[in-house]
Amino acid sequence: MRYIDEIVIHHSLTPRDLDLKKTLSSFNNSHKKRLYEQYKQPLGGGDYPYIAYHFVISGDGQKVMTRDLNTIGYHASNWKVNKASIGICLQGNFDKENPSREQLQTLKNLIRELKQMFPSIETVSGHRWYKPSKSCPGEYFSDGLIAEMQSVVDGKPDLNTWENRARDWAMRYKV
């Protein structure tokens, strides 16, 4: 088993409620061209061997494992991070819409499972932390939501989400 100390969250930039199979097929094709053919990233196996993320979560909260956890995925725009992280992509464009409650619950459950499998996981981050030119996982997947996911890794009870969202709203609108 490879050493993993981080979970990196992404958004798909596709509509949140688009048919999941269409999103997965699109990822597989675009990642093949961009990541496999250009960077020769290792194949992930399964029905979608070129997808760089380890998991994709649909708008209704369905979780699909798209890459073996022992296989590095080129998802964080930083090789050092990729080598020791798991990439999770939520279906949706969170610059335009919020993640669904179902997605957030599935994400929390998945983070708990991964933390049990890899006690070395210490950090939950957004892709934008490593690629500042991107907003990924989107404006509506705020730093407060990332902190909420971090609290799962830290074993803390759920943060008071309305406080996080109020703070993020105030920062966004400079209130």
PDB file of C-alpha atoms in Angstrom:
ATOM      1  CA  MET A   1       0.000   0.000   0.000  1.00  0.00           C
ATOM      2  CA  ARG A   2       1.407   3.421  -0.872  1.00  0.00           C
ATOM      3  CA  TYR A   3       1.821   6.169   1.704  1.00  0.00           C
ATOM      4  CA  ILE A   4      -1.117   8.620   1.650  1.00  0.00           C
ATOM      5  CA  ASP A   5      -1.370  11.729   3.802  1.00  0.00           C
ATOM      6  CA  GLU A   6      -3.834  13.956   1.932  1.00  0.00           C
ATOM      7  CA  ILE A   7      -7.200  14.063   0.195  1.00  0.00           C
ATOM      8  CA  VAL A   8      -7.591  16.617  -2.602  1.00  0.00           C
ATOM      9  CA  ILE A   9     -11.113  17.698  -3.555  1.00  0.00           C
ATOM     10  CA  HIS A  10     -12.093  18.667  -7.122  1.00  0.00           C
ATOM     11  CA  HIS A  11     -15.243  19.585  -9.038  1.00  0.00           C
ATOM     12  CA  SER A  12     -16.080  18.330 -12.514  1.00  0.00           C
ATOM     13  CA  LEU A  13     -17.197  21.628 -14.124  1.00  0.00           C
ATOM     14  CA  THR A  14     -20.102  19.626 -15.574  1.00  0.00           C
ATOM     15  CA  PRO A  15     -23.695  20.085 -14.433  1.00  0.00           C
ATOM     16  CA  ARG A  16     -24.192  18.461 -11.028  1.00  0.00           C
ATOM     17  CA  ASP A  17     -27.137  16.352 -12.182  1.00  0.00           C
ATOM     18  CA  LEU A  18     -25.715  15.253 -15.543  1.00  0.00           C
ATOM     19  CA  ASP A  19     -25.855  11.499 -16.137  1.00  0.00           C
ATOM     20  CA  LEU A  20     -22.859  10.116 -14.230  1.00  0.00           C
ATOM     21  CA  LYS A  21     -21.882   7.693 -17.002  1.00  0.00           C
ATOM     22  CA  LYS A  22     -21.597  10.616 -19.439  1.00  0.00           C
ATOM     23  CA  THR A  23     -19.354  12.490 -17.002  1.00  0.00           C
ATOM     24  CA  LEU A  24     -17.155   9.428 -16.424  1.00  0.00           C
ATOM     25  CA  SER A  25     -16.858   8.763 -20.147  1.00  0.00           C
ATOM     26  CA  SER A  26     -15.976  12.398 -20.800  1.00  0.00           C
ATOM     27  CA  PHE A  27     -13.329  12.346 -18.039  1.00  0.00           C
ATOM     28  CA  ASN A  28     -11.881   9.115 -19.383  1.00  0.00           C
ATOM     29  CA  ASN A  29     -11.505  10.603 -22.883  1.00  0.00           C
ATOM     30  CA  SER A  30     -10.150  13.999 -21.824  1.00  0.00           C
ATOM     31  CA  HIS A  31      -7.772  12.576 -19.200  1.00  0.00           C
ATOM     32  CA  LYS A  32      -6.468  10.046 -21.730  1.00  0.00           C
ATOM     33  CA  LYS A  33      -5.488  12.842 -24.089  1.00  0.00           C
ATOM     34  CA  ARG A  34      -4.165  15.240 -21.477  1.00  0.00           C
ATOM     35  CA  LEU A  35      -2.675  13.016 -18.820  1.00  0.00           C
ATOM     36  CA  TYR A  36      -1.922   9.592 -20.238  1.00  0.00           C
ATOM     37  CA  GLU A  37      -0.698  10.545 -23.683  1.00  0.00           C
ATOM     38  CA  GLN A  38       1.161  13.667 -22.508  1.00  0.00           C
ATOM     39  CA  TYR A  39       2.457  12.634 -19.059  1.00  0.00           C
ATOM     40  CA  LYS A  40       2.245   8.832 -19.305  1.00  0.00           C
ATOM     41  CA  GLN A  41       0.442   8.611 -15.959  1.00  0.00           C
ATOM     42  CA  PRO A  42      -0.169   5.025 -14.817  1.00  0.00           C
ATOM     43  CA  LEU A  43      -3.472   3.472 -15.820  1.00  0.00           C
ATOM     44  CA  GLY A  44      -6.033   3.217 -13.053  1.00  0.00           C
ATOM     45  CA  GLY A  45      -7.785   0.035 -14.173  1.00  0.00           C
ATOM     46  CA  GLY A  46     -11.506  -0.727 -14.314  1.00  0.00           C
ATOM     47  CA  ASP A  47     -13.970   0.710 -16.806  1.00  0.00           C
ATOM     48  CA  TYR A  48     -12.343   4.151 -16.790  1.00  0.00           C
ATOM     49  CA  PRO A  49      -8.574   3.518 -16.705  1.00  0.00           C
ATOM     50  CA  TYR A  50      -7.505   7.041 -17.675  1.00  0.00           C
ATOM     51  CA  ILE A  51      -9.409   9.041 -15.038  1.00  0.00           C
ATOM     52  CA  ALA A  52      -6.918  10.777 -12.746  1.00  0.00           C
ATOM     53  CA  TYR A  53      -9.246  10.909  -9.724  1.00  0.00           C
ATOM     54  CA  HIS A  54      -9.638   7.968  -7.382  1.00  0.00           C
ATOM     55  CA  PHE A  55     -13.343   8.643  -6.766  1.00  0.00           C
ATOM     56  CA  VAL A  56     -16.162  10.562  -8.413  1.00  0.00           C
ATOM     57  CA  ILE A  57     -19.315  11.483  -6.469  1.00  0.00           C
ATOM     58  CA  SER A  58     -22.476  12.209  -8.451  1.00  0.00           C
ATOM     59  CA  GLY A  59     -25.031  14.895  -7.652  1.00  0.00           C
ATOM     60  CA  ASP A  60     -27.274  12.338  -5.937  1.00  0.00           C
ATOM     61  CA  GLY A  61     -24.387  11.105  -3.766  1.00  0.00           C
ATOM     62  CA  GLN A  62     -23.465   7.974  -5.712  1.00  0.00           C
ATOM     63  CA  LYS A  63     -19.776   7.129  -5.221  1.00  0.00           C
ATOM     64  CA  VAL A  64     -17.732   5.487  -7.982  1.00  0.00           C
ATOM     65  CA  MET A  65     -14.154   4.323  -7.487  1.00  0.00           C
ATOM     66  CA  THR A  66     -12.337   5.124 -10.723  1.00  0.00           C
ATOM     67  CA  ARG A  67      -8.698   4.444  -9.805  1.00  0.00           C
ATOM     68  CA  ASP A  68      -7.056   1.890  -7.545  1.00  0.00           C
ATOM     69  CA  LEU A  69      -5.837   3.540  -4.338  1.00  0.00           C
ATOM     70  CA  ASN A  70      -2.342   2.122  -4.877  1.00  0.00           C
ATOM     71  CA  THR A  71      -2.094   3.852  -8.246  1.00  0.00           C
ATOM     72  CA  ILE A  72      -1.005   7.489  -8.313  1.00  0.00           C
ATOM     73  CA  GLY A  73      -3.347   9.828 -10.158  1.00  0.00           C
ATOM     74  CA  TYR A  74      -2.162  13.051 -11.766  1.00  0.00           C
ATOM     75  CA  HIS A  75      -4.930  15.245 -10.326  1.00  0.00           C
ATOM     76  CA  ALA A  76      -3.382  17.920  -8.065  1.00  0.00           C
ATOM     77  CA  SER A  77      -1.065  19.645 -10.577  1.00  0.00           C
ATOM     78  CA  ASN A  78       1.817  18.828  -8.223  1.00  0.00           C
ATOM     79  CA  TRP A  79       3.674  15.511  -8.492  1.00  0.00           C
ATOM     80  CA  LYS A  80       4.781  15.470  -4.840  1.00  0.00           C
ATOM     81  CA  VAL A  81       1.147  15.895  -3.736  1.00  0.00           C
ATOM     82  CA  ASN A  82      -0.125  13.372  -6.296  1.00  0.00           C
ATOM     83  CA  LYS A  83       2.267  10.705  -4.985  1.00  0.00           C
ATOM     84  CA  ALA A  84       0.805  10.868  -1.452  1.00  0.00           C
ATOM     85  CA  SER A  85      -2.833  11.827  -2.046  1.00  0.00           C
ATOM     86  CA  ILE A  86      -6.234  10.574  -3.083  1.00  0.00           C
ATOM     87  CA  GLY A  87      -8.202  12.681  -5.557  1.00  0.00           C
ATOM     88  CA  ILE A  88     -11.963  12.957  -5.107  1.00  0.00           C
ATOM     89  CA  CYS A  89     -14.056  14.761  -7.719  1.00  0.00           C
ATOM     90  CA  LEU A  90     -17.615  15.878  -7.065  1.00  0.00           C
ATOM     91  CA  GLN A  91     -19.838  16.191 -10.103  1.00  0.00           C
ATOM     92  CA  GLY A  92     -20.904  19.793 -10.597  1.00  0.00           C
ATOM     93  CA  ASN A  93     -19.685  23.266 -11.379  1.00  0.00           C
ATOM     94  CA  PHE A  94     -19.333  24.786  -7.923  1.00  0.00           C
ATOM     95  CA  ASP A  95     -18.539  28.189  -9.379  1.00  0.00           C
ATOM     96  CA  LYS A  96     -22.242  28.233 -10.358  1.00  0.00           C
ATOM     97  CA  GLU A  97     -24.028  25.881  -7.948  1.00  0.00           C
ATOM     98  CA  ASN A  98     -23.657  24.387  -4.495  1.00  0.00           C
ATOM     99  CA  PRO A  99     -22.731  20.774  -3.911  1.00  0.00           C
ATOM    100  CA  SER A 100     -25.790  18.759  -2.934  1.00  0.00           C
ATOM    101  CA  ARG A 101     -26.381  17.568   0.620  1.00  0.00           C
ATOM    102  CA  GLU A 102     -26.109  14.009  -0.663  1.00  0.00           C
ATOM    103  CA  GLN A 103     -22.690  14.720  -2.165  1.00  0.00           C
ATOM    104  CA  LEU A 104     -21.418  16.289   1.045  1.00  0.00           C
ATOM    105  CA  GLN A 105     -22.673  13.380   3.147  1.00  0.00           C
ATOM    106  CA  THR A 106     -21.108  10.818   0.799  1.00  0.00           C
ATOM    107  CA  LEU A 107     -17.869  12.817   0.838  1.00  0.00           C
ATOM    108  CA  LYS A 108     -17.796  12.864   4.656  1.00  0.00           C
ATOM    109  CA  ASN A 109     -18.455   9.114   4.807  1.00  0.00           C
ATOM    110  CA  LEU A 110     -15.750   8.452   2.226  1.00  0.00           C
ATOM    111  CA  ILE A 111     -13.241  10.601   4.132  1.00  0.00           C
ATOM    112  CA  ARG A 112     -14.021   8.605   7.309  1.00  0.00           C
ATOM    113  CA  GLU A 113     -13.452   5.323   5.429  1.00  0.00           C
ATOM    114  CA  LEU A 114     -10.204   6.549   3.913  1.00  0.00           C
ATOM    115  CA  LYS A 115      -8.932   7.808   7.265  1.00  0.00           C
ATOM    116  CA  GLN A 116      -9.534   4.325   8.725  1.00  0.00           C
ATOM    117  CA  MET A 117      -7.658   2.727   5.824  1.00  0.00           C
ATOM    118  CA  PHE A 118      -4.854   5.315   5.885  1.00  0.00           C
ATOM    119  CA  PRO A 119      -4.343   6.693   9.411  1.00  0.00           C
ATOM    120  CA  SER A 120      -1.522   8.791   7.924  1.00  0.00           C
ATOM    121  CA  ILE A 121      -4.071  11.101   6.238  1.00  0.00           C
ATOM    122  CA  GLU A 122      -3.700  14.502   7.874  1.00  0.00           C
ATOM    123  CA  THR A 123      -5.001  17.019   5.351  1.00  0.00           C
ATOM    124  CA  VAL A 124      -8.038  17.720   3.198  1.00  0.00           C
ATOM    125  CA  SER A 125      -7.349  20.354   0.559  1.00  0.00           C
ATOM    126  CA  GLY A 126      -8.893  21.899  -2.508  1.00  0.00           C
ATOM    127  CA  HIS A 127      -7.217  21.632  -5.908  1.00  0.00           C
ATOM    128  CA  ARG A 128      -6.912  25.440  -5.951  1.00  0.00           C
ATOM    129  CA  TRP A 129      -4.319  25.197  -3.166  1.00  0.00           C
ATOM    130  CA  TYR A 130      -1.942  23.679  -5.713  1.00  0.00           C
ATOM    131  CA  LYS A 131      -3.182  25.406  -8.844  1.00  0.00           C
ATOM    132  CA  PRO A 132      -4.015  28.989  -7.789  1.00  0.00           C
ATOM    133  CA  SER A 133      -5.104  29.915 -11.332  1.00  0.00           C
ATOM    134  CA  LYS A 134      -8.099  27.590 -10.789  1.00  0.00           C
ATOM    135  CA  SER A 135     -10.997  27.995  -8.373  1.00  0.00           C
ATOM    136  CA  CYS A 136     -11.383  24.201  -8.080  1.00  0.00           C
ATOM    137  CA  PRO A 137     -13.345  22.826  -6.290  1.00  0.00           C
ATOM    138  CA  GLY A 138     -15.254  26.051  -6.961  1.00  0.00           C
ATOM    139  CA  GLU A 139     -16.372  29.228  -5.261  1.00  0.00           C
ATOM    140  CA  TYR A 140     -19.349  27.461  -3.684  1.00  0.00           C
ATOM    141  CA  PHE A 141     -17.108  24.733  -2.285  1.00  0.00           C
ATOM    142  CA  SER A 142     -15.679  27.268   0.094  1.00  0.00           C
ATOM    143  CA  ASP A 143     -12.718  27.083   2.422  1.00  0.00           C
ATOM    144  CA  GLY A 144     -15.327  26.678   5.175  1.00  0.00           C
ATOM    145  CA  LEU A 145     -16.580  23.482   3.521  1.00  0.00           C
ATOM    146  CA  ILE A 146     -13.012  22.258   3.143  1.00  0.00           C
ATOM    147  CA  ALA A 147     -12.513  22.971   6.863  1.00  0.00           C
ATOM    148  CA  GLU A 148     -15.673  20.963   7.548  1.00  0.00           C
ATOM    149  CA  MET A 149     -14.152  18.020   5.662  1.00  0.00           C
ATOM    150  CA  GLN A 150     -10.874  18.529   7.531  1.00  0.00           C
ATOM    151  CA  SER A 151     -12.782  18.183  10.806  1.00  0.00           C
ATOM    152  CA  VAL A 152     -13.768  14.663   9.698  1.00  0.00           C
ATOM    153  CA  VAL A 153     -10.075  13.754   9.301  1.00  0.00           C
ATOM    154  CA  ASP A 154      -9.322  15.354  12.660  1.00  0.00           C
ATOM    155  CA  GLY A 155     -12.058  13.262  14.292  1.00  0.00           C
ATOM    156  CA  LYS A 156     -13.925  16.352  15.491  1.00  0.00           C
ATOM    157  CA  PRO A 157     -17.700  16.649  15.497  1.00  0.00           C
ATOM    158  CA  ASP A 158     -19.143  18.436  12.475  1.00  0.00           C
ATOM    159  CA  LEU A 159     -18.298  22.105  12.502  1.00  0.00           C
ATOM    160  CA  ASN A 160     -21.157  24.533  12.836  1.00  0.00           C
ATOM    161  CA  THR A 161     -21.668  24.859   9.106  1.00  0.00           C
ATOM    162  CA  TRP A 162     -23.843  27.959   9.247  1.00  0.00           C
ATOM    163  CA  GLU A 163     -20.958  29.803  10.918  1.00  0.00           C
ATOM    164  CA  ASN A 164     -18.534  28.696   8.211  1.00  0.00           C
ATOM    165  CA  ARG A 165     -20.932  29.635   5.451  1.00  0.00           C
ATOM    166  CA  ALA A 166     -21.728  33.014   7.043  1.00  0.00           C
ATOM    167  CA  ARG A 167     -18.002  33.771   7.270  1.00  0.00           C
ATOM    168  CA  ASP A 168     -17.445  32.699   3.657  1.00  0.00           C
ATOM    169  CA  TRP A 169     -20.414  34.775   2.508  1.00  0.00           C
ATOM    170  CA  ALA A 170     -19.073  37.815   4.365  1.00  0.00           C
ATOM    171  CA  MET A 171     -15.638  37.332   2.804  1.00  0.00           C
ATOM    172  CA  ARG A 172     -17.076  36.836  -0.690  1.00  0.00           C
ATOM    173  CA  TYR A 173     -19.195  39.971  -0.528  1.00  0.00           C
ATOM    174  CA  LYS A 174     -16.742  41.916   1.650  1.00  0.00           C
ATOM    175  CA  VAL A 175     -19.376  42.624   4.306  1.00  0.00           C
TER     176      VAL A 175
END
